[in-house]
PDB file of C-alpha atoms in Angstrom:
ATOM      1  CA  ASP B   1     -12.988  11.812  -8.717  1.00  0.00           C
ATOM      2  CA  VAL B   2     -10.049   9.480  -9.264  1.00  0.00           C
ATOM      3  CA  LYS B   3     -10.854   5.843  -9.591  1.00  0.00           C
ATOM      4  CA  VAL B   4      -9.107   2.477  -9.576  1.00  0.00           C
ATOM      5  CA  THR B   5     -11.550  -0.313 -10.324  1.00  0.00           C
ATOM      6  CA  GLN B   6     -10.952  -3.980  -9.691  1.00  0.00           C
ATOM      7  CA  SER B   7     -13.198  -6.285 -11.654  1.00  0.00           C
ATOM      8  CA  SER B   8     -14.286  -8.586  -8.812  1.00  0.00           C
ATOM      9  CA  ARG B   9     -14.823  -8.011  -5.115  1.00  0.00           C
ATOM     10  CA  TYR B  10     -14.878 -11.728  -4.286  1.00  0.00           C
ATOM     11  CA  LEU B  11     -13.545 -14.649  -6.293  1.00  0.00           C
ATOM     12  CA  VAL B  12     -13.500 -18.368  -5.536  1.00  0.00           C
ATOM     13  CA  LYS B  13     -11.300 -20.621  -7.636  1.00  0.00           C
ATOM     14  CA  ARG B  14     -10.035 -24.180  -7.494  1.00  0.00           C
ATOM     15  CA  THR B  15      -6.435 -25.310  -7.127  1.00  0.00           C
ATOM     16  CA  GLY B  16      -4.692 -25.442 -10.493  1.00  0.00           C
ATOM     17  CA  GLU B  17      -7.008 -23.002 -12.234  1.00  0.00           C
ATOM     18  CA  LYS B  18      -5.630 -20.055 -14.179  1.00  0.00           C
ATOM     19  CA  VAL B  19      -6.914 -16.868 -12.574  1.00  0.00           C
ATOM     20  CA  PHE B  20      -7.088 -13.365 -14.011  1.00  0.00           C
ATOM     21  CA  LEU B  21      -7.496 -10.303 -11.799  1.00  0.00           C
ATOM     22  CA  GLU B  22      -8.249  -7.134 -13.698  1.00  0.00           C
ATOM     23  CA  CYS B  23      -7.619  -3.526 -12.727  1.00  0.00           C
ATOM     24  CA  VAL B  24      -8.537  -0.338 -14.565  1.00  0.00           C
ATOM     25  CA  GLN B  25      -7.628   3.246 -13.659  1.00  0.00           C
ATOM     26  CA  ASP B  26      -9.114   6.394 -15.141  1.00  0.00           C
ATOM     27  CA  MET B  27      -6.434   8.879 -14.055  1.00  0.00           C
ATOM     28  CA  ASP B  28      -3.961   8.465 -16.951  1.00  0.00           C
ATOM     29  CA  HIS B  29      -1.333   7.269 -14.463  1.00  0.00           C
ATOM     30  CA  GLU B  30       1.889   5.774 -15.780  1.00  0.00           C
ATOM     31  CA  ASN B  31       2.539   3.497 -12.798  1.00  0.00           C
ATOM     32  CA  MET B  32       0.410   0.573 -11.721  1.00  0.00           C
ATOM     33  CA  PHE B  33       0.978  -1.914  -8.931  1.00  0.00           C
ATOM     34  CA  TRP B  34      -0.322  -5.201  -7.597  1.00  0.00           C
ATOM     35  CA  TYR B  35      -0.100  -5.863  -3.851  1.00  0.00           C
ATOM     36  CA  ARG B  36      -1.380  -8.689  -1.728  1.00  0.00           C
ATOM     37  CA  GLN B  37      -2.593  -8.052   1.798  1.00  0.00           C
ATOM     38  CA  ASP B  38      -2.426 -10.733   4.468  1.00  0.00           C
ATOM     39  CA  PRO B  39      -3.098 -10.334   8.208  1.00  0.00           C
ATOM     40  CA  GLY B  40       0.110  -9.667  10.094  1.00  0.00           C
ATOM     41  CA  LEU B  41       2.127  -9.301   6.899  1.00  0.00           C
ATOM     42  CA  GLY B  42       0.864  -5.956   5.646  1.00  0.00           C
ATOM     43  CA  LEU B  43       0.980  -5.064   1.977  1.00  0.00           C
ATOM     44  CA  ARG B  44       3.519  -6.880  -0.145  1.00  0.00           C
ATOM     45  CA  LEU B  45       4.362  -5.848  -3.690  1.00  0.00           C
ATOM     46  CA  ILE B  46       3.908  -8.563  -6.305  1.00  0.00           C
ATOM     47  CA  TYR B  47       4.598  -6.717  -9.591  1.00  0.00           C
ATOM     48  CA  PHE B  48       4.511  -3.199 -10.897  1.00  0.00           C
ATOM     49  CA  SER B  49       4.520  -1.508 -14.271  1.00  0.00           C
ATOM     50  CA  TYR B  50       5.793   1.967 -15.137  1.00  0.00           C
ATOM     51  CA  ASP B  51       4.649   1.975 -18.754  1.00  0.00           C
ATOM     52  CA  VAL B  52       2.640   0.004 -21.267  1.00  0.00           C
ATOM     53  CA  LYS B  53       4.174  -3.436 -21.873  1.00  0.00           C
ATOM     54  CA  MET B  54       6.763  -2.776 -19.150  1.00  0.00           C
ATOM     55  CA  LYS B  55       6.811  -4.735 -15.897  1.00  0.00           C
ATOM     56  CA  GLU B  56       9.090  -5.262 -12.948  1.00  0.00           C
ATOM     57  CA  LYS B  57       9.071  -7.859 -10.208  1.00  0.00           C
ATOM     58  CA  GLY B  58       8.196  -6.791  -6.720  1.00  0.00           C
ATOM     59  CA  ASP B  59       9.047  -8.610  -3.533  1.00  0.00           C
ATOM     60  CA  ILE B  60       6.915 -11.750  -4.022  1.00  0.00           C
ATOM     61  CA  PRO B  61       6.511 -12.421  -7.771  1.00  0.00           C
ATOM     62  CA  GLU B  62       6.673 -16.220  -7.614  1.00  0.00           C
ATOM     63  CA  GLY B  63       3.547 -17.869  -8.972  1.00  0.00           C
ATOM     64  CA  TYR B  64       2.292 -14.655 -10.588  1.00  0.00           C
ATOM     65  CA  SER B  65       2.628 -12.858 -13.897  1.00  0.00           C
ATOM     66  CA  VAL B  66       1.204  -9.575 -15.183  1.00  0.00           C
ATOM     67  CA  SER B  67       0.072  -7.992 -18.406  1.00  0.00           C
ATOM     68  CA  ARG B  68      -0.197  -4.339 -19.373  1.00  0.00           C
ATOM     69  CA  GLU B  69      -1.332  -3.925 -22.959  1.00  0.00           C
ATOM     70  CA  LYS B  70      -3.034  -0.566 -22.395  1.00  0.00           C
ATOM     71  CA  LYS B  71      -2.082   2.295 -20.120  1.00  0.00           C
ATOM     72  CA  GLU B  72      -5.268   2.138 -18.079  1.00  0.00           C
ATOM     73  CA  ARG B  73      -5.373  -1.636 -17.539  1.00  0.00           C
ATOM     74  CA  PHE B  74      -3.108  -3.897 -15.480  1.00  0.00           C
ATOM     75  CA  SER B  75      -3.856  -7.590 -15.098  1.00  0.00           C
ATOM     76  CA  LEU B  76      -2.524 -10.019 -12.530  1.00  0.00           C
ATOM     77  CA  ILE B  77      -2.378 -13.654 -13.585  1.00  0.00           C
ATOM     78  CA  LEU B  78      -2.103 -16.687 -11.355  1.00  0.00           C
ATOM     79  CA  GLU B  79      -0.874 -19.337 -13.783  1.00  0.00           C
ATOM     80  CA  SER B  80      -1.898 -22.270 -11.573  1.00  0.00           C
ATOM     81  CA  ALA B  81      -3.686 -21.154  -8.447  1.00  0.00           C
ATOM     82  CA  SER B  82      -2.643 -22.675  -5.137  1.00  0.00           C
ATOM     83  CA  THR B  83      -4.209 -22.473  -1.681  1.00  0.00           C
ATOM     84  CA  ASN B  84      -1.374 -20.286  -0.396  1.00  0.00           C
ATOM     85  CA  GLN B  85      -2.472 -17.637  -2.890  1.00  0.00           C
ATOM     86  CA  THR B  86      -5.715 -17.145  -0.989  1.00  0.00           C
ATOM     87  CA  SER B  87      -5.490 -13.473  -0.094  1.00  0.00           C
ATOM     88  CA  MET B  88      -6.765  -9.945  -0.611  1.00  0.00           C
ATOM     89  CA  TYR B  89      -5.307  -8.486  -3.801  1.00  0.00           C
ATOM     90  CA  LEU B  90      -5.029  -4.729  -4.156  1.00  0.00           C
ATOM     91  CA  CYS B  91      -4.312  -2.807  -7.322  1.00  0.00           C
ATOM     92  CA  ALA B  92      -2.910   0.728  -7.189  1.00  0.00           C
ATOM     93  CA  SER B  93      -1.785   3.434  -9.561  1.00  0.00           C
ATOM     94  CA  SER B  94       0.327   6.577  -9.378  1.00  0.00           C
ATOM     95  CA  LEU B  95       1.855   9.296 -11.500  1.00  0.00           C
ATOM     96  CA  ARG B  96       5.439   8.972 -12.668  1.00  0.00           C
ATOM     97  CA  GLY B  97       8.185  10.799 -10.777  1.00  0.00           C
ATOM     98  CA  ARG B  98       8.184  12.642  -7.481  1.00  0.00           C
ATOM     99  CA  LEU B  99       4.455  13.308  -7.711  1.00  0.00           C
ATOM    100  CA  GLY B 100       3.967   9.590  -8.129  1.00  0.00           C
ATOM    101  CA  GLU B 101       4.535   8.860  -4.510  1.00  0.00           C
ATOM    102  CA  LYS B 102       0.815   9.000  -3.756  1.00  0.00           C
ATOM    103  CA  LEU B 103      -0.769   5.660  -4.496  1.00  0.00           C
ATOM    104  CA  PHE B 104      -4.434   5.364  -5.360  1.00  0.00           C
ATOM    105  CA  PHE B 105      -5.814   1.950  -4.438  1.00  0.00           C
ATOM    106  CA  GLY B 106      -8.773  -0.040  -5.649  1.00  0.00           C
ATOM    107  CA  SER B 107     -11.122  -1.678  -3.139  1.00  0.00           C
ATOM    108  CA  GLY B 108      -9.482  -5.063  -3.521  1.00  0.00           C
ATOM    109  CA  THR B 109     -10.352  -8.571  -4.662  1.00  0.00           C
ATOM    110  CA  GLN B 110     -10.671 -11.247  -1.980  1.00  0.00           C
ATOM    111  CA  LEU B 111      -9.516 -14.434  -3.677  1.00  0.00           C
ATOM    112  CA  SER B 112     -10.173 -17.835  -2.152  1.00  0.00           C
ATOM    113  CA  VAL B 113      -8.434 -20.852  -3.684  1.00  0.00           C
ATOM    114  CA  LEU B 114     -10.012 -24.141  -2.645  1.00  0.00           C
TER     115      LEU B 114
ATOM    116  CA  GLN U   1      17.436  -3.260   5.117  1.00  0.00           C
ATOM    117  CA  GLN U   2      14.201  -3.048   3.176  1.00  0.00           C
ATOM    118  CA  GLN U   3      11.879  -3.692   6.095  1.00  0.00           C
ATOM    119  CA  VAL U   4       9.637  -1.259   7.876  1.00  0.00           C
ATOM    120  CA  LYS U   5       8.688  -2.513  11.331  1.00  0.00           C
ATOM    121  CA  GLN U   6       5.358  -1.331  12.728  1.00  0.00           C
ATOM    122  CA  SER U   7       3.895  -1.593  16.216  1.00  0.00           C
ATOM    123  CA  PRO U   8       1.546  -2.277  17.859  1.00  0.00           C
ATOM    124  CA  GLN U   9      -0.373  -4.801  15.794  1.00  0.00           C
ATOM    125  CA  SER U  10      -3.624  -3.635  17.371  1.00  0.00           C
ATOM    126  CA  LEU U  11      -4.666  -0.738  19.560  1.00  0.00           C
ATOM    127  CA  ILE U  12      -7.776   0.128  21.555  1.00  0.00           C
ATOM    128  CA  VAL U  13      -8.248   3.753  22.563  1.00  0.00           C
ATOM    129  CA  GLN U  14     -11.090   5.550  24.286  1.00  0.00           C
ATOM    130  CA  LYS U  15     -12.867   8.345  22.482  1.00  0.00           C
ATOM    131  CA  GLY U  16     -10.980  11.580  23.005  1.00  0.00           C
ATOM    132  CA  GLY U  17      -7.702   9.827  23.746  1.00  0.00           C
ATOM    133  CA  ILE U  18      -4.423   9.883  21.831  1.00  0.00           C
ATOM    134  CA  SER U  19      -3.583   7.001  19.475  1.00  0.00           C
ATOM    135  CA  ILE U  20       0.108   6.406  18.823  1.00  0.00           C
ATOM    136  CA  ILE U  21       1.501   4.034  16.208  1.00  0.00           C
ATOM    137  CA  ASN U  22       5.226   3.554  15.742  1.00  0.00           C
ATOM    138  CA  CYS U  23       7.410   2.534  12.819  1.00  0.00           C
ATOM    139  CA  ALA U  24      11.114   1.898  12.427  1.00  0.00           C
ATOM    140  CA  TYR U  25      13.236   1.492   9.329  1.00  0.00           C
ATOM    141  CA  GLU U  26      16.803   0.446   8.525  1.00  0.00           C
ATOM    142  CA  ASN U  27      17.539   1.834   5.076  1.00  0.00           C
ATOM    143  CA  THR U  28      18.993   5.332   5.486  1.00  0.00           C
ATOM    144  CA  ALA U  29      18.305   6.017   1.809  1.00  0.00           C
ATOM    145  CA  PHE U  30      14.566   6.228   2.521  1.00  0.00           C
ATOM    146  CA  ASP U  31      13.389   9.819   2.207  1.00  0.00           C
ATOM    147  CA  TYR U  32       9.621   9.632   2.039  1.00  0.00           C
ATOM    148  CA  PHE U  33       7.418   8.336   4.853  1.00  0.00           C
ATOM    149  CA  PRO U  34       3.647   8.193   4.307  1.00  0.00           C
ATOM    150  CA  TRP U  35       0.843   6.810   6.401  1.00  0.00           C
ATOM    151  CA  TYR U  36      -2.119   5.096   4.787  1.00  0.00           C
ATOM    152  CA  GLN U  37      -5.539   4.569   6.339  1.00  0.00           C
ATOM    153  CA  GLN U  38      -7.753   1.650   5.371  1.00  0.00           C
ATOM    154  CA  PHE U  39     -11.405   1.217   6.301  1.00  0.00           C
ATOM    155  CA  PRO U  40     -13.073  -2.218   6.084  1.00  0.00           C
ATOM    156  CA  GLY U  41     -13.950  -3.130   2.511  1.00  0.00           C
ATOM    157  CA  LYS U  42     -11.878  -0.304   1.054  1.00  0.00           C
ATOM    158  CA  GLY U  43      -8.389   0.078  -0.278  1.00  0.00           C
ATOM    159  CA  PRO U  44      -5.798   2.084   1.675  1.00  0.00           C
ATOM    160  CA  ALA U  45      -5.787   5.840   1.160  1.00  0.00           C
ATOM    161  CA  LEU U  46      -2.983   8.306   1.812  1.00  0.00           C
ATOM    162  CA  LEU U  47      -3.496  10.060   5.141  1.00  0.00           C
ATOM    163  CA  ILE U  48      -0.358  12.109   5.709  1.00  0.00           C
ATOM    164  CA  ALA U  49       3.299  11.990   4.694  1.00  0.00           C
ATOM    165  CA  ILE U  50       6.630  13.463   5.797  1.00  0.00           C
ATOM    166  CA  ARG U  51      10.146  13.947   4.433  1.00  0.00           C
ATOM    167  CA  PRO U  52      13.219  13.821   6.678  1.00  0.00           C
ATOM    168  CA  ASP U  53      13.975  17.524   6.378  1.00  0.00           C
ATOM    169  CA  VAL U  54      11.345  18.202   9.068  1.00  0.00           C
ATOM    170  CA  SER U  55      10.790  16.523  12.420  1.00  0.00           C
ATOM    171  CA  GLU U  56       7.032  16.929  12.563  1.00  0.00           C
ATOM    172  CA  LYS U  57       4.075  17.405  10.265  1.00  0.00           C
ATOM    173  CA  LYS U  58       0.554  18.105  11.381  1.00  0.00           C
ATOM    174  CA  GLU U  59      -2.710  17.914   9.467  1.00  0.00           C
ATOM    175  CA  GLY U  60      -5.735  18.450  11.641  1.00  0.00           C
ATOM    176  CA  ARG U  61      -5.773  15.827  14.396  1.00  0.00           C
ATOM    177  CA  PHE U  62      -3.075  13.736  12.688  1.00  0.00           C
ATOM    178  CA  THR U  63       0.625  14.333  13.342  1.00  0.00           C
ATOM    179  CA  ILE U  64       3.709  12.534  12.114  1.00  0.00           C
ATOM    180  CA  SER U  65       6.767  12.743  14.347  1.00  0.00           C
ATOM    181  CA  PHE U  66      10.075  11.869  12.690  1.00  0.00           C
ATOM    182  CA  ASN U  67      13.365  10.980  14.404  1.00  0.00           C
ATOM    183  CA  LYS U  68      16.065  10.677  11.746  1.00  0.00           C
ATOM    184  CA  SER U  69      18.863   9.635  14.095  1.00  0.00           C
ATOM    185  CA  ALA U  70      16.767   6.847  15.583  1.00  0.00           C
ATOM    186  CA  LYS U  71      15.319   5.915  12.196  1.00  0.00           C
ATOM    187  CA  GLN U  72      11.825   5.993  13.633  1.00  0.00           C
ATOM    188  CA  PHE U  73       8.601   7.773  12.835  1.00  0.00           C
ATOM    189  CA  SER U  74       5.212   7.703  14.456  1.00  0.00           C
ATOM    190  CA  LEU U  75       1.607   8.682  13.854  1.00  0.00           C
ATOM    191  CA  HIS U  76      -0.284  10.504  16.592  1.00  0.00           C
ATOM    192  CA  ILE U  77      -4.050  10.841  16.398  1.00  0.00           C
ATOM    193  CA  MET U  78      -5.265  13.460  18.836  1.00  0.00           C
ATOM    194  CA  ASP U  79      -8.814  13.448  20.204  1.00  0.00           C
ATOM    195  CA  SER U  80      -9.394  10.022  18.654  1.00  0.00           C
ATOM    196  CA  GLN U  81     -12.919   9.420  17.361  1.00  0.00           C
ATOM    197  CA  PRO U  82     -14.849   6.213  16.578  1.00  0.00           C
ATOM    198  CA  GLY U  83     -14.688   7.230  12.920  1.00  0.00           C
ATOM    199  CA  ASP U  84     -10.892   6.881  13.105  1.00  0.00           C
ATOM    200  CA  SER U  85     -11.296   3.128  13.653  1.00  0.00           C
ATOM    201  CA  ALA U  86      -9.376   1.607  10.760  1.00  0.00           C
ATOM    202  CA  THR U  87      -6.158  -0.145   9.851  1.00  0.00           C
ATOM    203  CA  TYR U  88      -3.138   2.135   9.573  1.00  0.00           C
ATOM    204  CA  PHE U  89      -0.046   1.355   7.527  1.00  0.00           C
ATOM    205  CA  CYS U  90       3.228   3.183   7.656  1.00  0.00           C
ATOM    206  CA  ALA U  91       5.463   3.037   4.597  1.00  0.00           C
ATOM    207  CA  ALA U  92       8.797   4.235   3.275  1.00  0.00           C
ATOM    208  CA  SER U  93      10.487   4.759  -0.049  1.00  0.00           C
ATOM    209  CA  ARG U  94      13.465   6.488  -1.569  1.00  0.00           C
ATOM    210  CA  SER U  95      13.359   9.016  -4.345  1.00  0.00           C
ATOM    211  CA  LEU U  96      14.721   7.790  -7.628  1.00  0.00           C
ATOM    212  CA  TYR U  97      16.293   9.923 -10.310  1.00  0.00           C
ATOM    213  CA  GLY U  98      14.811  10.570 -13.703  1.00  0.00           C
ATOM    214  CA  GLY U  99      11.250  10.095 -12.602  1.00  0.00           C
ATOM    215  CA  ALA U 100      11.712   6.378 -12.096  1.00  0.00           C
ATOM    216  CA  THR U 101       9.035   4.527 -10.195  1.00  0.00           C
ATOM    217  CA  ASN U 102       9.200   4.642  -6.418  1.00  0.00           C
ATOM    218  CA  LYS U 103       8.434   1.417  -4.600  1.00  0.00           C
ATOM    219  CA  LEU U 104       6.725   1.840  -1.279  1.00  0.00           C
ATOM    220  CA  ILE U 105       7.697  -0.600   1.471  1.00  0.00           C
ATOM    221  CA  PHE U 106       4.765  -1.028   3.855  1.00  0.00           C
ATOM    222  CA  GLY U 107       4.682  -1.906   7.505  1.00  0.00           C
ATOM    223  CA  THR U 108       2.523  -4.755   8.752  1.00  0.00           C
ATOM    224  CA  GLY U 109      -0.392  -2.567   9.800  1.00  0.00           C
ATOM    225  CA  THR U 110      -2.105  -1.525  13.033  1.00  0.00           C
ATOM    226  CA  LEU U 111      -5.779  -2.165  13.658  1.00  0.00           C
ATOM    227  CA  LEU U 112      -7.109   0.779  15.642  1.00  0.00           C
ATOM    228  CA  ALA U 113     -10.403   0.599  17.497  1.00  0.00           C
ATOM    229  CA  VAL U 114     -11.685   3.774  19.137  1.00  0.00           C
ATOM    230  CA  GLN U 115     -14.336   2.993  21.711  1.00  0.00           C
ATOM    231  CA  PRO U 116     -17.189   5.464  22.240  1.00  0.00           C
TER     232      PRO U 116
END
């Protein structure tokens, strides 16, 4: 059974803290994605990676960075957390190419920044 | 041009009824239109998808209807059941050459509640 695992289900951090959200997939997928989900705004792409050490900005990259040192792991970093980054964060992975259109999502990390 | 507009924001349907969720897009280069289903506490999961070479695709009680000229597509859930209660997202993307990564553009979501 395919699996995308996010390290924390709930996380509470303080304004200004550096926050790491971790995601691991066991499907040998080339592509990995970070989305944030907010009520009324749907899923918005923050960053994605199509290979180890490669990354591309999504639609809302400001305030975030990512790291992909190994194929199975994709980390989202909030350099200095702010209250407007309180959100549900979803990691996803997919195969490269036409078959890669199906995204497999993790269960999400609900981040609260106080 | 990159947006996918989804409506309604929420929907209440009686058990056995038909649930209909609509989406519209602007970018004519989009050629892949999936629907994702998300239950509380879970990530979204692919439900059904369509390409513009067909006008309809059916999988069990779920049907996608696609209108290329109107740039609209919709999800129909026949004989809706309480277990269908979830958030539904439409999405769109365009195929890229050379196996490059496709970026899905998601709609804003529809919260469906099917009452027993």
